[in-house]
Amino acid sequence: LYKILCQRIYLNQSKRKTLHASRFGNSYRKMLELRPRVRTGGGMYVLKYQEVRKIQRDMWTEIPVGAVLESVYYRYLYFFEDGRVMYALTPANPVEMIPRFSKMLLHGYGSKDKWGVWGRYQIKKDVVKIWVSQEWHDVCFQLKVIPSNAVLHYDMGDKGVCTTMQMEKHMSSKSGNFDENSYDLVVYDVPLNGYFRFLKDKRL
């Protein structure tokens, strides 16, 4: 059973399409526990970003003195076993976004949503690279799989592994060329504590 699971997961997700069971004492159960992977189905990864913005006051400002202007947005990732991924950047919280992703799953690959788009991903060691196309540009993310929430001293009762990923790079390009010398490559600052957490949901 564990061997079949490892073949199903790693031969699809990893770049080199090899298992290397000997590195885990020829134990496929140990491989599942220790080798980085992304979770597919049964939920999605969510990154919530909050920022308090400074209010620029002038004679037209109607915001009361003492008010706090907060910006909140979410990034969502839903992974498939075959290297496809659904992605969304939106102010919508998970309660609203889960039914949207569920509807995209129902209609299949290429289905459209107000915020959700399709892309692809690949894993090499503990690094996940994601490429998605939006109407105005292509986006590329590089994430690092965190093997256990204990590493971050973060535990919400989820005893699973590979339930957290840290954003390391965020880039965009209108031409879809993410080489360092690309003429239209834009590299963004990544948020501090920019972690995608896996949110379980039976509808996904």
Coordinates of N, CA and C in Angstrom, one line a residue:
L1 N 0.8 -1.2 0.0 CA 0.0 0.0 0.0 C 0.9 1.3 0.0
Y2 N 1.9 1.3 0.9 CA 2.7 2.5 1.0 C 3.5 2.7 -0.3
K3 N 4.0 1.6 -0.9 CA 4.7 1.7 -2.2 C 3.8 2.3 -3.3
I4 N 2.6 1.8 -3.3 CA 1.7 2.3 -4.4 C 1.4 3.8 -4.2
L5 N 1.2 4.2 -2.9 CA 1.0 5.6 -2.6 C 2.2 6.5 -3.0
C6 N 3.4 6.0 -2.7 CA 4.7 6.7 -3.1 C 4.8 6.8 -4.6
Q7 N 4.5 5.8 -5.3 CA 4.6 5.8 -6.7 C 3.6 6.8 -7.3
R8 N 2.4 6.8 -6.7 CA 1.3 7.7 -7.2 C 1.7 9.1 -6.9
I9 N 2.3 9.4 -5.8 CA 2.6 10.8 -5.4 C 3.8 11.3 -6.1
Y10 N 5.0 10.6 -5.8 CA 6.2 11.2 -6.2 C 6.6 11.1 -7.7
L11 N 6.1 10.0 -8.3 CA 6.4 9.8 -9.7 C 5.6 10.9 -10.6
N12 N 4.6 11.4 -10.0 CA 3.8 12.5 -10.7 C 4.4 13.9 -10.3
Q13 N 4.7 14.1 -9.0 CA 5.0 15.4 -8.5 C 6.5 15.8 -8.8
S14 N 7.4 14.8 -8.6 CA 8.8 15.2 -8.7 C 9.4 15.4 -10.1
K15 N 10.4 16.2 -10.2 CA 10.9 16.6 -11.5 C 11.6 15.4 -12.1
R16 N 12.3 14.6 -11.3 CA 13.1 13.5 -11.9 C 12.4 12.2 -12.0
K17 N 11.2 12.1 -11.4 CA 10.3 11.0 -11.6 C 11.0 9.7 -11.0
T18 N 11.7 9.8 -9.9 CA 12.3 8.7 -9.3 C 12.0 8.6 -7.8
L19 N 12.0 7.4 -7.2 CA 11.6 7.2 -5.8 C 12.8 7.3 -4.8
H20 N 13.9 6.6 -5.2 CA 15.1 6.5 -4.3 C 14.7 6.0 -2.9
A21 N 14.0 4.8 -2.9 CA 13.6 4.2 -1.6 C 14.8 3.9 -0.7
S22 N 16.0 3.7 -1.2 CA 17.1 3.4 -0.4 C 17.5 4.5 0.5
R23 N 17.1 5.7 0.2 CA 17.4 6.9 1.0 C 16.6 6.9 2.3
F24 N 15.5 6.1 2.3 CA 14.6 6.0 3.4 C 14.6 4.6 4.0
G25 N 15.8 3.9 3.9 CA 15.9 2.6 4.5 C 15.0 1.6 3.8
N26 N 14.7 1.9 2.5 CA 13.8 1.0 1.7 C 12.4 0.9 2.4
S27 N 12.0 1.9 3.2 CA 10.7 2.0 3.8 C 9.9 3.0 3.1
Y28 N 8.8 2.5 2.5 CA 7.9 3.5 1.8 C 7.1 4.3 2.7
R29 N 6.8 3.7 3.9 CA 6.1 4.4 4.9 C 6.9 5.6 5.4
K30 N 8.2 5.3 5.6 CA 9.1 6.4 6.1 C 9.2 7.5 5.0
M31 N 9.2 7.1 3.8 CA 9.3 8.0 2.7 C 8.1 9.0 2.7
L32 N 6.9 8.5 2.9 CA 5.7 9.3 3.0 C 5.8 10.3 4.2
E33 N 6.5 9.9 5.2 CA 6.6 10.7 6.4 C 7.6 11.8 6.3
L34 N 8.7 11.5 5.5 CA 9.9 12.4 5.5 C 10.1 13.1 4.2
R35 N 9.7 12.5 3.1 CA 10.0 13.2 1.8 C 9.0 14.3 1.5
P36 N 9.5 15.5 1.1 CA 8.6 16.6 0.9 C 7.7 16.3 -0.3
R37 N 6.4 16.8 -0.2 CA 5.4 16.6 -1.2 C 4.4 17.7 -1.0
V38 N 3.5 17.8 -1.9 CA 2.3 18.7 -1.7 C 1.1 17.8 -1.6
R39 N 0.1 18.3 -0.8 CA -1.1 17.6 -0.6 C -2.0 17.8 -1.7
T40 N -2.6 16.8 -2.3 CA -3.5 16.9 -3.4 C -4.9 16.4 -3.0
G41 N -5.9 17.2 -3.3 CA -7.3 16.8 -3.0 C -7.5 16.9 -1.5
G42 N -8.8 17.0 -1.1 CA -9.2 17.0 0.3 C -9.0 18.3 1.0
G43 N -8.7 19.4 0.2 CA -8.5 20.7 0.8 C -7.6 21.5 -0.1
M44 N -7.2 22.7 0.4 CA -6.4 23.6 -0.4 C -5.4 24.4 0.6
Y45 N -4.4 24.9 0.0 CA -3.4 25.7 0.8 C -3.9 27.2 0.7
V46 N -3.8 27.8 1.9 CA -4.3 29.2 2.0 C -3.2 30.1 2.6
L47 N -2.9 31.2 2.0 CA -2.1 32.2 2.6 C -2.9 33.5 2.8
K48 N -2.9 34.0 4.0 CA -3.7 35.2 4.4 C -2.7 36.3 4.6
Y49 N -2.9 37.4 4.0 CA -2.0 38.6 4.1 C -2.8 39.8 4.7
Q50 N -2.3 40.4 5.7 CA -2.9 41.5 6.3 C -1.9 42.7 6.4
E51 N -2.3 43.8 6.1 CA -1.4 45.0 6.1 C -2.2 46.2 6.6
V52 N -1.6 46.9 7.5 CA -2.2 48.2 8.0 C -1.6 49.3 7.2
R53 N -2.4 50.0 6.5 CA -1.9 51.1 5.6 C -2.0 52.4 6.2
K54 N -1.1 53.2 5.9 CA -1.1 54.6 6.4 C -2.1 55.4 5.7
I55 N -2.9 56.2 6.4 CA -3.9 57.0 5.8 C -3.3 58.4 5.4
Q56 N -3.4 58.7 4.1 CA -3.0 60.0 3.6 C -4.1 61.0 3.8
R57 N -3.9 61.9 4.6 CA -5.0 62.9 4.9 C -4.8 64.2 4.1
D58 N -5.9 64.6 3.6 CA -6.0 65.9 2.9 C -7.4 66.5 3.1
M59 N -7.7 67.6 2.5 CA -9.0 68.2 2.7 C -10.2 67.4 2.2
W60 N -9.9 66.3 1.4 CA -11.0 65.5 0.9 C -11.1 64.1 1.7
T61 N -10.2 63.9 2.6 CA -10.3 62.6 3.4 C -11.5 62.6 4.3
E62 N -12.3 61.5 4.1 CA -13.5 61.3 4.9 C -13.3 60.3 6.0
I63 N -12.2 59.6 6.1 CA -11.9 58.6 7.1 C -11.8 59.2 8.5
P64 N -12.5 58.8 9.5 CA -12.4 59.4 10.8 C -11.0 59.3 11.4
V65 N -10.7 60.3 12.2 CA -9.4 60.2 12.9 C -9.4 59.1 13.9
G66 N -8.4 58.3 13.9 CA -8.3 57.2 14.8 C -8.7 55.9 14.1
A67 N -9.3 56.0 12.9 CA -9.6 54.7 12.2 C -8.4 54.0 11.7
V68 N -8.5 52.7 11.5 CA -7.4 51.9 11.0 C -7.8 51.4 9.6
L69 N -6.9 51.6 8.6 CA -7.2 51.1 7.3 C -6.4 49.8 7.1
E70 N -7.1 48.7 7.0 CA -6.4 47.4 6.9 C -6.7 46.8 5.5
S71 N -5.7 46.3 4.9 CA -5.8 45.6 3.6 C -5.7 44.1 3.9
V72 N -6.6 43.3 3.4 CA -6.6 41.8 3.6 C -6.8 41.1 2.3
Y73 N -5.9 40.2 1.9 CA -6.2 39.4 0.8 C -5.7 38.0 1.0
Y74 N -6.1 37.1 0.1 CA -5.8 35.6 0.3 C -5.2 35.1 -1.1
R75 N -4.3 34.2 -0.9 CA -3.8 33.4 -2.1 C -4.2 31.9 -1.8
Y76 N -4.7 31.3 -2.8 CA -5.2 29.9 -2.7 C -4.5 29.0 -3.7
L77 N -4.1 27.8 -3.3 CA -3.5 26.8 -4.2 C -4.2 25.4 -4.0
Y78 N -4.7 24.8 -5.0 CA -5.2 23.5 -5.0 C -4.4 22.6 -6.0
F79 N -3.8 21.6 -5.5 CA -2.9 20.8 -6.3 C -3.6 19.5 -6.8
F80 N -3.3 19.1 -8.0 CA -3.7 17.8 -8.6 C -2.5 16.9 -8.6
E81 N -2.7 15.6 -8.7 CA -1.6 14.6 -8.7 C -0.8 14.7 -10.0
D82 N -1.4 15.2 -11.1 CA -0.7 15.1 -12.4 C 0.1 16.4 -12.7
G83 N 0.3 17.3 -11.8 CA 1.1 18.5 -12.0 C 0.3 19.7 -12.3
R84 N -1.0 19.6 -12.3 CA -1.8 20.8 -12.5 C -2.1 21.5 -11.1
V85 N -2.5 22.7 -11.2 CA -2.8 23.5 -9.9 C -3.8 24.5 -10.2
M86 N -4.7 24.8 -9.3 CA -5.6 25.9 -9.4 C -5.1 27.0 -8.4
Y87 N -5.2 28.2 -8.9 CA -4.6 29.3 -8.1 C -5.6 30.5 -8.1
A88 N -5.7 31.2 -7.0 CA -6.5 32.4 -6.9 C -5.9 33.5 -6.0
L89 N -5.9 34.7 -6.4 CA -5.6 35.9 -5.5 C -6.8 36.7 -5.4
T90 N -7.3 36.9 -4.2 CA -8.6 37.4 -4.0 C -8.8 38.0 -2.6
P91 N -9.7 38.9 -2.4 CA -10.1 39.3 -1.0 C -11.1 38.4 -0.4
A92 N -11.6 37.4 -1.2 CA -12.6 36.5 -0.7 C -12.0 35.5 0.3
N93 N -12.7 35.3 1.5 CA -12.2 34.4 2.5 C -12.5 32.9 2.1
P94 N -11.9 32.0 2.8 CA -12.2 30.6 2.4 C -13.6 30.1 2.4
V95 N -14.5 30.7 3.2 CA -15.9 30.3 3.2 C -16.5 30.6 1.8
E96 N -16.0 31.7 1.1 CA -16.5 32.0 -0.2 C -15.7 31.3 -1.3
M97 N -14.4 31.1 -1.1 CA -13.6 30.6 -2.1 C -13.7 29.0 -2.3
I98 N -14.0 28.3 -1.2 CA -14.1 26.9 -1.4 C -15.2 26.5 -2.4
P99 N -16.4 27.0 -2.3 CA -17.4 26.7 -3.3 C -17.0 27.0 -4.7
R100 N -16.2 28.1 -4.9 CA -15.7 28.5 -6.2 C -14.8 27.4 -6.8
F101 N -13.8 27.0 -5.9 CA -12.9 26.0 -6.4 C -13.6 24.6 -6.6
S102 N -14.6 24.4 -5.8 CA -15.4 23.1 -6.0 C -16.1 23.2 -7.3
K103 N -16.6 24.3 -7.7 CA -17.3 24.5 -9.0 C -16.3 24.3 -10.1
M104 N -15.1 24.8 -10.0 CA -14.1 24.6 -11.0 C -13.8 23.2 -11.2
L105 N -13.7 22.4 -10.1 CA -13.4 21.0 -10.1 C -14.5 20.3 -10.9
L106 N -15.7 20.7 -10.6 CA -16.9 20.0 -11.2 C -16.9 20.2 -12.7
H107 N -16.5 21.4 -13.2 CA -16.5 21.7 -14.6 C -15.2 21.2 -15.3
G108 N -14.2 20.9 -14.6 CA -13.0 20.4 -15.2 C -11.9 21.4 -15.6
Y109 N -10.8 20.8 -16.1 CA -9.7 21.7 -16.5 C -10.1 22.7 -17.5
G110 N -9.6 23.9 -17.3 CA -9.9 25.0 -18.2 C -11.1 25.8 -17.9
S111 N -11.9 25.3 -16.9 CA -13.1 26.1 -16.5 C -12.7 27.4 -15.8
K112 N -13.5 28.4 -16.0 CA -13.2 29.8 -15.6 C -13.9 30.2 -14.3
D113 N -13.3 31.1 -13.6 CA -13.9 31.7 -12.4 C -13.4 33.1 -12.3
K114 N -14.2 33.9 -11.5 CA -13.8 35.3 -11.4 C -12.4 35.5 -10.9
W115 N -12.0 34.7 -10.0 CA -10.6 34.8 -9.5 C -9.7 33.6 -9.8
G116 N -10.3 32.4 -9.9 CA -9.5 31.2 -10.0 C -8.9 31.0 -11.4
V117 N -7.7 30.6 -11.5 CA -7.0 30.3 -12.8 C -6.3 28.9 -12.7
W118 N -5.9 28.4 -13.8 CA -5.2 27.1 -13.8 C -3.7 27.3 -14.1
G119 N -2.9 26.4 -13.6 CA -1.5 26.4 -13.9 C -0.9 25.1 -13.7
R120 N 0.4 25.0 -13.5 CA 1.1 23.8 -13.3 C 2.2 24.0 -12.3
Y121 N 2.7 22.8 -11.8 CA 3.7 22.9 -10.7 C 4.7 21.7 -10.9
Q122 N 5.8 21.8 -10.2 CA 6.8 20.8 -10.2 C 7.6 20.9 -8.9
I123 N 8.0 19.7 -8.3 CA 8.8 19.7 -7.1 C 10.2 19.1 -7.3
K124 N 11.2 19.7 -6.7 CA 12.5 19.2 -6.7 C 13.0 19.4 -5.3
K125 N 13.3 18.2 -4.7 CA 13.6 18.1 -3.2 C 12.5 18.8 -2.4
D126 N 12.7 19.9 -1.7 CA 11.7 20.5 -0.9 C 11.2 21.8 -1.6
V127 N 11.5 22.1 -2.8 CA 11.2 23.3 -3.5 C 10.0 23.0 -4.5
V128 N 9.0 23.8 -4.4 CA 7.9 23.7 -5.3 C 7.8 25.0 -6.2
K129 N 7.8 24.8 -7.5 CA 7.7 25.9 -8.5 C 6.3 25.8 -9.1
I130 N 5.7 27.0 -9.2 CA 4.3 27.1 -9.7 C 4.3 28.1 -10.8
W131 N 3.6 27.8 -11.9 CA 3.5 28.7 -13.0 C 2.0 28.8 -13.3
V132 N 1.4 30.0 -13.4 CA 0.0 30.2 -13.7 C -0.1 31.4 -14.7
S133 N -1.1 31.4 -15.5 CA -1.3 32.5 -16.5 C -2.6 33.2 -16.1
Q134 N -2.4 34.5 -16.0 CA -3.6 35.4 -15.8 C -3.7 36.2 -17.1
E135 N -4.8 37.0 -17.2 CA -5.1 37.7 -18.4 C -4.1 38.7 -18.7
W136 N -3.5 39.4 -17.7 CA -2.6 40.5 -17.9 C -1.1 40.1 -17.8
H137 N -0.8 38.9 -17.2 CA 0.6 38.4 -17.1 C 0.6 37.0 -16.6
D138 N 1.8 36.4 -16.7 CA 2.1 35.1 -16.1 C 2.8 35.3 -14.8
V139 N 2.5 34.4 -13.9 CA 3.1 34.5 -12.5 C 3.8 33.2 -12.2
C140 N 4.9 33.4 -11.5 CA 5.7 32.2 -11.0 C 6.0 32.4 -9.5
F141 N 5.8 31.3 -8.8 CA 6.1 31.3 -7.4 C 7.1 30.2 -7.1
Q142 N 7.9 30.4 -6.1 CA 8.8 29.4 -5.6 C 8.5 29.2 -4.1
L143 N 8.1 28.0 -3.7 CA 7.7 27.7 -2.3 C 8.6 26.6 -1.7
K144 N 8.7 26.7 -0.4 CA 9.5 25.6 0.3 C 8.5 24.8 1.2
V145 N 8.6 23.5 1.0 CA 7.7 22.6 1.8 C 8.3 22.5 3.2
I146 N 7.5 22.8 4.2 CA 7.9 22.6 5.6 C 7.4 21.2 6.0
P147 N 8.3 20.3 6.4 CA 8.0 18.9 6.6 C 7.0 18.8 7.8
S148 N 7.1 19.6 8.8 CA 6.2 19.5 10.0 C 5.9 20.9 10.5
N149 N 4.7 21.1 11.0 CA 4.4 22.3 11.7 C 5.2 22.6 12.9
A150 N 5.7 21.5 13.5 CA 6.5 21.6 14.7 C 7.8 22.5 14.5
V151 N 8.2 22.5 13.2 CA 9.4 23.3 12.9 C 9.1 24.8 13.1
L152 N 7.8 25.2 12.9 CA 7.4 26.6 13.1 C 6.8 26.8 14.4
H153 N 6.8 25.8 15.3 CA 6.1 25.9 16.6 C 4.6 26.3 16.4
Y154 N 4.1 25.7 15.3 CA 2.7 26.0 14.9 C 1.9 24.7 14.9
D155 N 0.9 24.5 15.6 CA 0.1 23.3 15.6 C -1.3 23.6 16.0
M156 N -2.2 23.4 14.9 CA -3.6 23.6 15.1 C -4.4 22.3 15.3
G157 N -3.6 21.3 15.8 CA -4.3 20.0 15.9 C -4.1 19.1 14.7
D158 N -3.5 19.6 13.6 CA -3.3 18.8 12.4 C -2.0 18.0 12.6
K159 N -2.1 16.7 12.7 CA -0.9 15.9 12.9 C -0.3 15.5 11.6
G160 N -0.8 15.9 10.4 CA -0.3 15.5 9.2 C 1.1 16.2 8.9
V161 N 1.7 15.7 7.8 CA 3.0 16.3 7.3 C 2.7 17.1 6.0
C162 N 3.7 18.0 5.7 CA 3.7 18.8 4.5 C 2.4 19.6 4.4
T163 N 1.9 20.1 5.5 CA 0.7 20.9 5.5 C 1.0 22.4 5.4
T164 N 2.3 22.8 5.4 CA 2.7 24.2 5.3 C 3.8 24.4 4.3
M165 N 3.7 25.5 3.5 CA 4.7 25.9 2.6 C 5.0 27.4 2.8
Q166 N 6.3 27.7 2.6 CA 6.7 29.1 2.8 C 7.0 29.7 1.4
M167 N 6.5 30.9 1.2 CA 6.8 31.6 -0.1 C 8.2 32.1 -0.1
E168 N 9.0 31.8 -1.1 CA 10.4 32.2 -1.2 C 10.6 33.2 -2.3
K169 N 9.9 33.0 -3.4 CA 10.0 33.9 -4.6 C 8.6 34.2 -5.2
H170 N 8.4 35.4 -5.7 CA 7.2 35.7 -6.4 C 7.6 36.6 -7.6
M171 N 7.3 36.2 -8.8 CA 7.7 36.9 -10.0 C 6.5 36.9 -11.0
S172 N 6.6 37.9 -11.9 CA 5.6 38.0 -13.0 C 6.4 38.4 -14.3
S173 N 5.7 38.0 -15.4 CA 6.3 38.4 -16.7 C 5.1 38.4 -17.7
K174 N 5.0 39.4 -18.5 CA 4.0 39.4 -19.5 C 4.3 38.4 -20.6
S175 N 5.6 38.2 -20.9 CA 5.9 37.3 -22.0 C 6.0 35.8 -21.5
G176 N 5.9 35.6 -20.2 CA 6.0 34.3 -19.6 C 7.5 33.8 -19.5
N177 N 8.4 34.7 -19.7 CA 9.9 34.3 -19.6 C 10.4 34.7 -18.2
F178 N 10.7 33.7 -17.4 CA 11.2 33.9 -16.1 C 12.7 33.8 -15.9
D179 N 13.4 33.8 -17.0 CA 14.9 33.8 -16.9 C 15.3 35.1 -16.2
E180 N 16.5 35.1 -15.6 CA 17.0 36.3 -14.9 C 17.2 37.5 -15.8
N181 N 17.5 37.2 -17.0 CA 17.8 38.3 -18.0 C 16.6 38.7 -18.8
S182 N 15.4 38.2 -18.4 CA 14.2 38.5 -19.2 C 13.9 40.0 -19.1
Y183 N 13.5 40.6 -20.3 CA 13.3 42.0 -20.3 C 12.1 42.5 -19.5
D184 N 11.2 41.7 -19.3 CA 9.9 42.1 -18.6 C 9.7 41.4 -17.3
L185 N 10.8 40.8 -16.7 CA 10.7 40.1 -15.5 C 10.5 41.1 -14.3
V186 N 9.5 40.9 -13.5 CA 9.3 41.7 -12.3 C 9.4 40.8 -11.1
V187 N 10.2 41.1 -10.1 CA 10.4 40.3 -8.9 C 9.9 41.1 -7.7
Y188 N 9.0 40.5 -7.0 CA 8.3 41.2 -5.9 C 8.9 40.8 -4.5
D189 N 8.7 41.7 -3.6 CA 9.0 41.3 -2.2 C 8.0 40.3 -1.7
V190 N 8.5 39.3 -1.0 CA 7.6 38.3 -0.4 C 7.3 38.7 1.0
P191 N 6.1 38.5 1.5 CA 5.7 38.9 2.9 C 6.4 38.1 3.9
L192 N 6.7 38.8 5.0 CA 7.3 38.1 6.2 C 6.2 37.1 6.7
N193 N 6.7 35.9 7.1 CA 5.8 34.9 7.6 C 4.7 34.5 6.5
G194 N 5.2 34.5 5.3 CA 4.3 34.2 4.2 C 4.1 32.7 4.0
Y195 N 3.3 32.1 4.8 CA 3.1 30.7 4.9 C 1.7 30.3 4.3
F196 N 1.7 29.3 3.4 CA 0.5 28.7 2.9 C 0.2 27.5 3.9
R197 N -1.0 27.5 4.5 CA -1.5 26.5 5.4 C -2.5 25.6 4.7
F198 N -2.4 24.3 4.9 CA -3.4 23.4 4.3 C -4.7 23.4 5.1
L199 N -5.8 23.7 4.4 CA -7.1 23.8 5.0 C -7.9 22.6 4.4
K200 N -8.3 21.7 5.3 CA -9.0 20.5 4.9 C -10.5 20.9 4.6
D201 N -11.0 20.3 3.6 CA -12.5 20.4 3.3 C -12.9 19.3 2.4
K202 N -14.0 18.6 2.8 CA -14.4 17.4 2.1 C -15.0 17.8 0.7
R203 N -15.3 19.0 0.5 CA -15.9 19.4 -0.8 C -14.8 19.5 -1.9
L204 N -13.6 19.5 -1.5 CA -12.5 19.6 -2.5 C -11.7 18.3 -2.7

